[in-house]
Amino acid sequence: MAEVTTNADIAGHEFLAFKLGAEEYGIDILKVQEIRGYEAVTRIANAPEFIKGVINLRGIIIPVVDMRIKFNLGEPVYDQFTVVIILNINGRVVGMVVDSVSDVTTLEPDQIRPAPEMGTAFSTEYMIGLGTIDERMLILVDINKLMSSPEMGLIEQMAA
């Protein structure tokens, strides 16, 4: 049975805001282990293009996914703002390359709107909703569902 996330479930939660291209996204801060500057990765032969490779994080080899490539957001540029968000998804550590990280924001129920059905860079099944903060809008991503999806191939599906 699919887990349904409601506004009440995520109310008062803190989200890490990050940029991919022109859009700003938010993920549950509790899934974030650390934030690191981008460093060279070791490529893995025959890996999908969006899997940049692996890095050695204090003795743990972790896969690094470039979300800009995954979501077809143009040619990625690696500069001083490029960061790797180290995530802990169901006990599996994964790195996610993004353009930049801006802040941590607490969202209340009245600041969260349902995700509209539209042709976005990624399927709305991975969206929790849209968070609004004054003039800003955060695309709230269900990072567990996204990283555990079969197309990512990173984390085995949890038994239902």
Short mmCIF file of C-alpha atoms in Angstrom, two decimals, residues 3-150:
data_model
loop_
_atom_site.label_atom_id
_atom_site.label_comp_id
_atom_site.label_asym_id
_atom_site.label_seq_id
_atom_site.Cartn_x
_atom_site.Cartn_y
_atom_site.Cartn_z
CA GLU A 3 2.25 5.73 1.84
CA VAL A 4 0.33 8.97 1.49
CA THR A 5 1.94 12.14 2.83
CA THR A 6 -0.50 14.80 3.97
CA ASN A 7 0.11 18.41 4.90
CA ALA A 8 -0.45 17.48 8.54
CA ASP A 9 2.38 14.91 8.30
CA ILE A 10 4.91 17.50 7.14
CA ALA A 11 3.60 20.54 9.04
CA GLY A 12 6.27 22.24 11.08
CA HIS A 13 8.94 20.15 9.37
CA GLU A 14 12.22 21.70 8.39
CA PHE A 15 13.28 21.53 4.77
CA LEU A 16 16.73 22.08 3.28
CA ALA A 17 16.30 24.40 0.29
CA PHE A 18 18.57 23.86 -2.73
CA LYS A 19 18.72 24.98 -6.35
CA LEU A 20 18.74 22.97 -9.54
CA GLY A 21 18.85 25.32 -12.50
CA ALA A 22 16.32 28.11 -11.98
CA GLU A 23 14.10 26.13 -9.59
CA GLU A 24 14.31 25.85 -5.83
CA TYR A 25 13.59 22.53 -4.17
CA GLY A 26 13.17 21.37 -0.59
CA ILE A 27 13.88 18.05 1.10
CA ASP A 28 13.28 16.88 4.66
CA ILE A 29 16.28 18.05 6.72
CA LEU A 30 16.14 14.82 8.75
CA LYS A 31 17.29 12.87 5.66
CA VAL A 32 20.40 15.06 5.33
CA GLN A 33 23.54 13.70 6.95
CA GLU A 34 25.88 16.50 5.84
CA ILE A 35 26.61 19.03 3.10
CA ARG A 36 29.99 19.00 1.34
CA GLY A 37 31.65 20.98 -1.40
CA TYR A 38 31.82 19.17 -4.73
CA GLU A 39 34.96 17.11 -5.21
CA ALA A 40 36.10 14.83 -7.99
CA VAL A 41 34.40 11.44 -8.06
CA THR A 42 35.63 8.06 -9.25
CA ARG A 43 33.61 7.06 -12.34
CA ILE A 44 32.07 3.60 -12.45
CA ALA A 45 32.03 1.83 -15.81
CA ASN A 46 28.60 1.28 -17.38
CA ALA A 47 26.81 3.35 -14.71
CA PRO A 48 23.94 5.56 -15.93
CA GLU A 49 25.08 9.06 -16.89
CA PHE A 50 23.35 10.68 -13.91
CA ILE A 51 25.41 8.56 -11.49
CA LYS A 52 28.60 10.64 -11.44
CA GLY A 53 30.54 7.93 -9.63
CA VAL A 54 31.54 7.24 -6.05
CA ILE A 55 33.39 9.08 -3.30
CA ASN A 56 35.11 7.81 -0.18
CA LEU A 57 33.38 9.41 2.80
CA ARG A 58 35.46 8.58 5.88
CA GLY A 59 35.92 4.98 4.73
CA ILE A 60 32.42 4.51 3.31
CA ILE A 61 32.11 4.31 -0.48
CA ILE A 62 28.96 6.17 -1.52
CA PRO A 63 27.33 6.68 -4.93
CA VAL A 64 26.95 10.28 -6.11
CA VAL A 65 23.96 11.26 -8.27
CA ASP A 66 23.91 14.52 -10.26
CA MET A 67 20.30 15.64 -10.14
CA ARG A 68 20.87 18.18 -12.94
CA ILE A 69 21.69 15.32 -15.32
CA LYS A 70 18.91 13.12 -13.93
CA PHE A 71 16.28 15.81 -14.57
CA ASN A 72 17.74 17.01 -17.91
CA LEU A 73 18.39 20.53 -16.61
CA GLY A 74 21.08 21.40 -19.12
CA GLU A 75 24.83 20.94 -18.99
CA PRO A 76 25.95 20.85 -15.35
CA VAL A 77 28.59 23.36 -14.30
CA TYR A 78 30.81 22.51 -11.35
CA ASP A 79 31.85 25.68 -9.53
CA GLN A 80 32.43 26.96 -6.00
CA PHE A 81 28.66 26.88 -5.30
CA THR A 82 28.16 23.24 -6.40
CA VAL A 83 27.55 21.05 -3.37
CA VAL A 84 26.94 17.41 -2.56
CA ILE A 85 24.13 16.78 -0.11
CA ILE A 86 24.91 13.55 1.74
CA LEU A 87 21.62 11.75 2.39
CA ASN A 88 20.75 8.82 4.61
CA ILE A 89 17.88 6.98 2.92
CA ASN A 90 16.65 3.90 4.78
CA GLY A 91 20.16 3.38 6.19
CA ARG A 92 21.86 3.77 2.77
CA VAL A 93 24.16 6.76 2.32
CA VAL A 94 23.91 8.53 -1.05
CA GLY A 95 25.39 11.80 -2.36
CA MET A 96 23.25 14.19 -4.42
CA VAL A 97 24.91 16.94 -6.50
CA VAL A 98 22.96 20.23 -6.66
CA ASP A 99 23.76 23.74 -7.91
CA SER A 100 23.67 25.35 -4.46
CA VAL A 101 22.10 25.12 -1.00
CA SER A 102 20.34 28.20 0.36
CA ASP A 103 18.82 27.64 3.79
CA VAL A 104 16.72 25.51 6.14
CA THR A 105 13.06 26.54 6.31
CA THR A 106 10.21 25.46 8.59
CA LEU A 107 6.91 25.10 6.75
CA GLU A 108 3.48 25.20 8.41
CA PRO A 109 0.36 23.53 6.90
CA ASP A 110 -0.95 26.77 5.36
CA GLN A 111 2.35 27.19 3.48
CA ILE A 112 2.11 23.84 1.69
CA ARG A 113 0.01 23.37 -1.45
CA PRO A 114 -0.65 20.10 -3.29
CA ALA A 115 1.56 19.39 -6.29
CA PRO A 116 -0.22 20.20 -9.57
CA GLU A 117 -0.24 17.65 -12.37
CA MET A 118 2.02 19.12 -15.04
CA GLY A 119 5.00 18.41 -17.21
CA THR A 120 7.75 19.14 -14.69
CA ALA A 121 11.34 17.93 -14.83
CA PHE A 122 10.36 14.95 -12.73
CA SER A 123 7.21 13.02 -12.00
CA THR A 124 4.79 14.51 -9.47
CA GLU A 125 4.79 11.13 -7.72
CA TYR A 126 8.09 12.28 -6.16
CA MET A 127 6.63 15.61 -5.05
CA ILE A 128 5.12 16.19 -1.62
CA GLY A 129 3.77 19.57 -2.68
CA LEU A 130 4.77 23.19 -3.10
CA GLY A 131 6.00 25.20 -0.14
CA THR A 132 5.44 28.95 -0.23
CA ILE A 133 7.56 31.39 1.75
CA ASP A 134 6.66 35.00 0.93
CA GLU A 135 7.57 35.29 -2.78
CA ARG A 136 9.59 32.05 -2.86
CA MET A 137 8.23 28.70 -3.92
CA LEU A 138 9.92 25.43 -2.97
CA ILE A 139 9.20 22.22 -4.86
CA LEU A 140 9.03 19.76 -1.97
CA VAL A 141 10.58 16.43 -2.96
CA ASP A 142 9.91 13.07 -1.32
CA ILE A 143 13.60 12.19 -1.36
CA ASN A 144 13.00 8.69 0.07
CA LYS A 145 10.64 7.83 -2.77
CA LEU A 146 12.86 9.42 -5.43
CA MET A 147 16.11 7.76 -4.32
CA SER A 148 14.36 4.42 -3.77
CA SER A 149 12.71 4.45 -7.21
CA PRO A 150 13.60 1.62 -9.60
#
